[in-house]
Coordinates of C-alpha atoms and ligand atoms in Angstrom, one line a residue:
X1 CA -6.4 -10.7 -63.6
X2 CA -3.8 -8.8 -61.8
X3 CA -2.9 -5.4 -62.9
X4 CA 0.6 -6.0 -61.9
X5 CA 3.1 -8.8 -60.9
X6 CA 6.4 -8.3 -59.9
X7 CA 8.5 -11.5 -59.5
X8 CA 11.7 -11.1 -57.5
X9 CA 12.9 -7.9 -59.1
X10 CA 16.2 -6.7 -58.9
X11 CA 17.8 -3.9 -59.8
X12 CA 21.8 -2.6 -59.7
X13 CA 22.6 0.3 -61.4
X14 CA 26.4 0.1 -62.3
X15 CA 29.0 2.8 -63.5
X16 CA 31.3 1.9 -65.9
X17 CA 33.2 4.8 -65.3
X18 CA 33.5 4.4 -61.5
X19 CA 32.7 0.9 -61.1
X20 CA 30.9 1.5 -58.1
X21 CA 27.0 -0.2 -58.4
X22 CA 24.1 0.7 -56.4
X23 CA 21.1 -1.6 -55.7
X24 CA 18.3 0.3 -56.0
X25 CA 16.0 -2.9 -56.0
X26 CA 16.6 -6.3 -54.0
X27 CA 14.6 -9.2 -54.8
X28 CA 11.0 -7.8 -54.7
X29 CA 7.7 -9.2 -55.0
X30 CA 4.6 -7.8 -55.3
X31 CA 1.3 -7.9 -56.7
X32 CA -1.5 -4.7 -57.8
X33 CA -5.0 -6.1 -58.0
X34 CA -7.0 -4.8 -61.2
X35 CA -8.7 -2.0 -60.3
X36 CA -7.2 -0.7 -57.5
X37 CA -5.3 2.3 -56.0
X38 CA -1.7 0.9 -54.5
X39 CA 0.3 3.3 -53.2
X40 CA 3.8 3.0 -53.1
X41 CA 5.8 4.7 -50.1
X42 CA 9.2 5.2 -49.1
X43 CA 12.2 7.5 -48.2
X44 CA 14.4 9.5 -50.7
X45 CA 15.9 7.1 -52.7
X46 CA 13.9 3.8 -51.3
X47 CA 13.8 2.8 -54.9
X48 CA 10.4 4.0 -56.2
X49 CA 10.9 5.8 -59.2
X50 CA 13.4 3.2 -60.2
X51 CA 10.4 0.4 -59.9
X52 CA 8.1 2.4 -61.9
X53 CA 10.9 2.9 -64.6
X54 CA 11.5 -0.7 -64.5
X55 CA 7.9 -1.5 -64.9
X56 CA 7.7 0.7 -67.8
X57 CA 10.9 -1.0 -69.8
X58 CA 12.6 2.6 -69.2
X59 CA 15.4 1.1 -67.5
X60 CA 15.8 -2.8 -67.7
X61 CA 15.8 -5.5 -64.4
X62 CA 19.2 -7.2 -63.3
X63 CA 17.7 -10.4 -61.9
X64 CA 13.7 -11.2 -62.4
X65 CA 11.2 -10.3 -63.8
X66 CA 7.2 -8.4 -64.1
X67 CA 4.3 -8.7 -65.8
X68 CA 1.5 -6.3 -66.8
X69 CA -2.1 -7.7 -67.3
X70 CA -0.4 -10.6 -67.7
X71 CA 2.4 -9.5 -70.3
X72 CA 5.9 -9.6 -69.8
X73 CA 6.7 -5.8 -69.3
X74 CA 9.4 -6.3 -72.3
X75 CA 6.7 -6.6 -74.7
X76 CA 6.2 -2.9 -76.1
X77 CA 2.6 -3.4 -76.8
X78 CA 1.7 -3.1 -73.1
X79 CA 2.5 0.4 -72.9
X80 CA -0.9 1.2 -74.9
X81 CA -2.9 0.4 -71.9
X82 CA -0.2 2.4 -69.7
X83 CA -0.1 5.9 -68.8
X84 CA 2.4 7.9 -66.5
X85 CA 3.1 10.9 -65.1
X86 CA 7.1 11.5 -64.5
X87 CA 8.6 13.2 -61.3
X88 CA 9.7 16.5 -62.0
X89 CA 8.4 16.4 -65.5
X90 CA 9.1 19.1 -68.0
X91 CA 7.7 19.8 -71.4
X92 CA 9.0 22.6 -74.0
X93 CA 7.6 25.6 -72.3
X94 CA 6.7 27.2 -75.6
X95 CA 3.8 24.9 -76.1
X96 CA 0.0 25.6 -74.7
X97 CA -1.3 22.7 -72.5
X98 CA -3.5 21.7 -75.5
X99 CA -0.2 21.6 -77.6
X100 CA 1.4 19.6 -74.9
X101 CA -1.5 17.3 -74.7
X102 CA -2.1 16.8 -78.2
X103 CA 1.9 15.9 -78.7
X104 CA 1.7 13.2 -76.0
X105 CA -1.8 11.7 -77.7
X106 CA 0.0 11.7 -80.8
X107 CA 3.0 10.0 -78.9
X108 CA 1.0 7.9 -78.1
X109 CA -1.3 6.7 -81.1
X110 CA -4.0 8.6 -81.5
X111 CA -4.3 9.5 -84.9
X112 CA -8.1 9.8 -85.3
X113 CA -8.9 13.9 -85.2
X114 CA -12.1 13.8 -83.7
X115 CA -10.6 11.3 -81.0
X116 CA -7.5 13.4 -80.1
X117 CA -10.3 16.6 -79.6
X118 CA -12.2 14.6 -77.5
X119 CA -9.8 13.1 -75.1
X120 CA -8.1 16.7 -74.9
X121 CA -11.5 18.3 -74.0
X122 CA -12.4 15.4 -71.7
X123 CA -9.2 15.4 -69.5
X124 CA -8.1 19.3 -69.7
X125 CA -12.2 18.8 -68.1
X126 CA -11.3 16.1 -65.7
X127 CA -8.4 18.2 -64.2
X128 CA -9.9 21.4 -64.5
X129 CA -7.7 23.4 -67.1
X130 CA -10.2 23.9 -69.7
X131 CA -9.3 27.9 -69.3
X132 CA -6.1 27.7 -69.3
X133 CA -5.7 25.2 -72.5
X134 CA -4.8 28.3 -74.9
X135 CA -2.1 29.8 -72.6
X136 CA 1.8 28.8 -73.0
X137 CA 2.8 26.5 -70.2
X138 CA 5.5 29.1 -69.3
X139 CA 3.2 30.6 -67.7
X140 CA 1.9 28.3 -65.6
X141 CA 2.4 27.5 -61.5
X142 CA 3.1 24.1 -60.4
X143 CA -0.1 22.9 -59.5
X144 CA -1.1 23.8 -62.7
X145 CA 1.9 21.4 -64.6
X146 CA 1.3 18.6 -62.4
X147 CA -2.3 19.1 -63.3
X148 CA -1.6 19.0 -67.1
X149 CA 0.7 16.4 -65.8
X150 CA -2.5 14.0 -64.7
X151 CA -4.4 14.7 -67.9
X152 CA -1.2 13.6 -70.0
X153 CA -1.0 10.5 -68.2
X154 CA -4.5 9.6 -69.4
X155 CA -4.6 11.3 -72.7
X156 CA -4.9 7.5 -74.5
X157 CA -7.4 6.6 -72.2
X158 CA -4.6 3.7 -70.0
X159 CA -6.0 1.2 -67.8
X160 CA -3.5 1.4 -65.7
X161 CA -2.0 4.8 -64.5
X162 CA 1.9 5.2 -63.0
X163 CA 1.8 7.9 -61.0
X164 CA 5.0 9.5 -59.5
X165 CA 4.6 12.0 -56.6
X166 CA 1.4 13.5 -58.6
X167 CA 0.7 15.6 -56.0
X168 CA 4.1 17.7 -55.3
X169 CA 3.8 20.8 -55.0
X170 CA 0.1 21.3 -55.4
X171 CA -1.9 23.4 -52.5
X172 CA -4.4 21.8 -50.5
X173 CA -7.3 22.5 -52.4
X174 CA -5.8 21.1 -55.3
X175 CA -4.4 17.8 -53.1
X176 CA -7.9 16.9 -52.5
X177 CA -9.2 17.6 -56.2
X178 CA -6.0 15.2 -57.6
X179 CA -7.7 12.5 -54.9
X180 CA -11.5 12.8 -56.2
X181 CA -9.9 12.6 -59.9
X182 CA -7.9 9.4 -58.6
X183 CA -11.2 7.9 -57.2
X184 CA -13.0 9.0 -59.9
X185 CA -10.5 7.1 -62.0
X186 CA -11.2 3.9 -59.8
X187 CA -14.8 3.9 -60.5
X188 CA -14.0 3.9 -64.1
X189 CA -12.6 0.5 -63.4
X190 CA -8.9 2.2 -63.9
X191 CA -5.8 0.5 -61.7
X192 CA -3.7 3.6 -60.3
X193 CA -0.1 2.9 -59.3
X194 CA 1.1 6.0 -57.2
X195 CA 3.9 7.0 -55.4
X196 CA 3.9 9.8 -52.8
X197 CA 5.8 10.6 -49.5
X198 CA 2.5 12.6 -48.2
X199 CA 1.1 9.3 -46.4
X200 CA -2.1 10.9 -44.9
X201 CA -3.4 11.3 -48.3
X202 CA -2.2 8.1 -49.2
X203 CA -3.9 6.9 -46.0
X204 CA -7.2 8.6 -47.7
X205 CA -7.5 7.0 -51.0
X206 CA -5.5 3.9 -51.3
X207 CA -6.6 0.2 -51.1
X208 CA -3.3 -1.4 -50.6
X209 CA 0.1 0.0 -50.2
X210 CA 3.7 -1.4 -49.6
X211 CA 6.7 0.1 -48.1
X212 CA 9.8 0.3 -49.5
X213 CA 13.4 1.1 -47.6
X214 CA 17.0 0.8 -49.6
X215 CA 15.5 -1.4 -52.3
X216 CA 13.5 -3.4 -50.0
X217 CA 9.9 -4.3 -49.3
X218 CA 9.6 -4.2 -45.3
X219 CA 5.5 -4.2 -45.5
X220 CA 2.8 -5.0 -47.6
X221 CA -1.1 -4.9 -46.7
X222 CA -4.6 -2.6 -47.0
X223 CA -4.1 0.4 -45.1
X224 CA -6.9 -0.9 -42.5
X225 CA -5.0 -3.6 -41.9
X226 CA -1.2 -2.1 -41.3
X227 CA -2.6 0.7 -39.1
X228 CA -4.7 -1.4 -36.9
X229 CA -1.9 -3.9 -36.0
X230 CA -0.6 -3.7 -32.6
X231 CA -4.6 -3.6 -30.9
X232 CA -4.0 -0.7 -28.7
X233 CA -7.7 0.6 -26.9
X234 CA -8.8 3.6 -25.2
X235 CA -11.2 2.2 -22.0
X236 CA -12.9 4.7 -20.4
X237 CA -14.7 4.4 -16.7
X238 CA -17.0 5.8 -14.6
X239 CA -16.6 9.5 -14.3
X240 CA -16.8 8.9 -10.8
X241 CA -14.6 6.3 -10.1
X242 CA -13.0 6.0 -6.4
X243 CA -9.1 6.9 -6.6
X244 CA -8.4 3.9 -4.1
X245 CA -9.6 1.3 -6.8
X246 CA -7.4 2.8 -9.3
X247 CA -4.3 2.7 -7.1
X248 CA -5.3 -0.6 -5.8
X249 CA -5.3 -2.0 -9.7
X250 CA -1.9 0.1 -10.1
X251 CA -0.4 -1.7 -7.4
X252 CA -1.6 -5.2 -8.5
X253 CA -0.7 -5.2 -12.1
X254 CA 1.8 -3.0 -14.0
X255 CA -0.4 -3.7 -17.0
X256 CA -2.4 -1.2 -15.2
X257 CA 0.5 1.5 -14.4
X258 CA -1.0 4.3 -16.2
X259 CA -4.7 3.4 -15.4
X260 CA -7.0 7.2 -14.3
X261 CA -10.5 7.8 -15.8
X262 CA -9.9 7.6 -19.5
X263 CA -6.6 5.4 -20.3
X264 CA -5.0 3.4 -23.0
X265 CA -3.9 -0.2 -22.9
X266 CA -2.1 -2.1 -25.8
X267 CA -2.9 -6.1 -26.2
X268 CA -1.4 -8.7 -28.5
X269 CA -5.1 -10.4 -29.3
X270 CA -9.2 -10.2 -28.4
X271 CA -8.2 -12.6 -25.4
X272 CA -6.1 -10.3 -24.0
X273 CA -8.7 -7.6 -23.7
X274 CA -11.3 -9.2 -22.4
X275 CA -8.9 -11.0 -19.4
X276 CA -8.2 -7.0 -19.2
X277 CA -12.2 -6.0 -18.8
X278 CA -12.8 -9.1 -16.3
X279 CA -10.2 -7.5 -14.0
X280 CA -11.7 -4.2 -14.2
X281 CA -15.2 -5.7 -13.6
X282 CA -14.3 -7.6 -10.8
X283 CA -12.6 -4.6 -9.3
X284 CA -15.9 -3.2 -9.4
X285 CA -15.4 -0.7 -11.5
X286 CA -17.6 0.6 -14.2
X287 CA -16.7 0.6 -17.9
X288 CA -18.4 3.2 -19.7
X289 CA -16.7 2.8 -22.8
X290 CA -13.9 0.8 -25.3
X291 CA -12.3 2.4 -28.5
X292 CA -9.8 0.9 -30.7
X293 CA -7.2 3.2 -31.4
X294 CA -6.1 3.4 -35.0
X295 CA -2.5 4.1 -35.6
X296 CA -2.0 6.7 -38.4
X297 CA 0.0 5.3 -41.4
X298 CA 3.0 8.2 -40.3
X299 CA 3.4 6.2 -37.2
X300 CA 3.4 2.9 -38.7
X301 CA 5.6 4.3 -41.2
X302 CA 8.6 5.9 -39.1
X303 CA 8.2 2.8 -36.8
X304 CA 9.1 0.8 -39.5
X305 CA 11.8 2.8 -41.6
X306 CA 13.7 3.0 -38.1
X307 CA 13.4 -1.0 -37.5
X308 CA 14.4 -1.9 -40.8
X309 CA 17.6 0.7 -40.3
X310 CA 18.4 -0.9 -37.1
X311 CA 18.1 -4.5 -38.6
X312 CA 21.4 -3.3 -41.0
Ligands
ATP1 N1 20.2 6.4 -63.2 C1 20.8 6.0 -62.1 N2 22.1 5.7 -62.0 C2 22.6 5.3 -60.8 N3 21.9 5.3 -59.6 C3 20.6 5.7 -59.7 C4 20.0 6.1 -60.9 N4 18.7 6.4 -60.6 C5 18.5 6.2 -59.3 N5 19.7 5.7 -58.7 C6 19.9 5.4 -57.3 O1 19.0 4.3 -57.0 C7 18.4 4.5 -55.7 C8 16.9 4.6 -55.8 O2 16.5 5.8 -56.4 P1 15.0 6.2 -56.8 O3 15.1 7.4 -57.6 O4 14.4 5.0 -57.4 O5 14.4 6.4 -55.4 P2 13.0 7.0 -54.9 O6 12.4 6.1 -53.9 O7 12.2 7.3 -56.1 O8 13.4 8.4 -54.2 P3 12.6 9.8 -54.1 O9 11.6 9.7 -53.0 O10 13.7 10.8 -53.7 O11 12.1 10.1 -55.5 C9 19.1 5.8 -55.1 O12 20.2 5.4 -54.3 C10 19.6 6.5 -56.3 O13 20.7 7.3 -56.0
MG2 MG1 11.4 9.1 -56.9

């Protein structure tokens, strides 16, 4: 069953008192495998938080519609099986994290005692603020709120988890602790919806991700897939390869115009290459070795942001 379907969603957000509307969403479709981490990037104001808020009946669709494990997102009862953590959220500052936790379990349900204590002890665990439970939030640094954040989001134990920038602000050490808690999550058999801007730790835990510009989807795929598009290869020869073959090859094909010892070649398929290697060969020279060279998802990313600007 998939997590998550989203059927040519749109969304304008209009001003009465202006009259001026913005689309925030054009006709998007998409779909979140159970079980998965799908990461959802895009600029300032690409239209991400509004598609979580969507999903979550926060704010309602103009044209079409989604559906959550199969429900239509309109029906309340889904949310028991959602949890989220806002951008930029803030609780009352007066509270302890185990007051803030136990107001959003109650928020959301759980009225058993012994079931709110657990599920506060097991996620103020899971995030590592079991010291800090008895101490006012007031006093806390960011890492630390979007940590109590996280636990929050999965105080009623959700199958799926909306996640909006969880990791802002949060030092490096902590980055890579919110990414084993988000795998950890996954091997629970939870479905984790995230948004982020910090694409080389998307690039580490996600299994699929789109990309999002003005309200559009401009790609959709697994990370592998997305950054190894394009086939570029890094061939290196012989150490000691004569400098007259190399400017001989220059000279007879401008596919080779930046050919030395170690150089990199881009093809369009496996064909390609290997017409590529022949040539080499039968130049006489001797490959000692063929990489493919992974672009990182930045690159991927900028490239397409600026295409799909140019396109307008
Ligand atoms: N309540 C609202 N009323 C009017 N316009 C809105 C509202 N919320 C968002 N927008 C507009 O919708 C567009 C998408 O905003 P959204 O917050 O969804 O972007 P985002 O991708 O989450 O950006 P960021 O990366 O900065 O968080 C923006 O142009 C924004 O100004
Ligand atoms: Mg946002």
């Amino acid at each position: 069953m998939l997590a998550i379907q989203v059927d040519s969603l749109t969304k304008v957000y209009k001003s009465f008192a202006t009259n001026r509307s913005i689309t925030a969403i054009k006709d998007l479709s998409l779909s979140v495998q159970t079980g998965e981490i799908f990461g959802l990037l895009g600029p300032n104001g690409a239209g991400k938080t509004t598609l979580i808020k969507v999903l979550l009946n926060i704010c309602f669709p103009t044209h079409g519609g989604a559906k959550i494990f199969d429900t239509d997102i309109s029906d309340y009862r889904i949310k028991k099986r959602i949890g989220y953590l806002p951008e930029n959220h803030k609780y009352p500052n007066y509270l302890t994290g185990e007051q803030v936790l136990k107001y959003f379990g109650k928020l959301s349900g759980i009225e058993d005692k012994d079931i709110m204590r657990d599920s506060i002890d097991k996620n103020l665990e899971l995030v590592g603020m079991t010291k800090w439970r008895k101490t006012k939030i007031k006093k806390y640094s960011k890492g630390m709120m979007q940590r109590l954040g996280l636990a929050q989001a999965m105080i009623n134990d959700p199958d799926l988890i909306f996640l909006d920038e969880p990791t802002d602000g949060v030092d490096p050490i902590g980055r890579k602790e919110i990414r084993d808690i988000l795998l950890n999550l996954k091997s629970q058999g939870k479905t984790v919806f995230l948004n982020s801007h910090l694409l080389s730790e998307v690039e580490m835990i996600t299994d699929q991700i789109a990309i999002l510009n003005k309200g559009i989807l401009i790609k959709e795929g697994s990370v592998k897939e997305l950054t190894q598009e394009g086939f570029e290869y890094q061939i290196t020869l012989d150490q000691n390869v004569q400098q007259e073959k190399l400017d001989e090859l220059r000279t007879i094909s401008d596919r080779f115009s930046n050919i030395s010892h170690k150089f990199s070649i881009k093809v369009s398929n496996t064909d390609e290459l290997n017409d590529l290697i022949d040539r080499l060969r039968k130049a006489g020279l001797m490959i000692e070795s063929i990489a493919a060279v992974k672009t990182s998802l930045e690159d991927l990313f900028i490239n397409l942001i600026k295409e799909s600007d140019k396109k307008e």
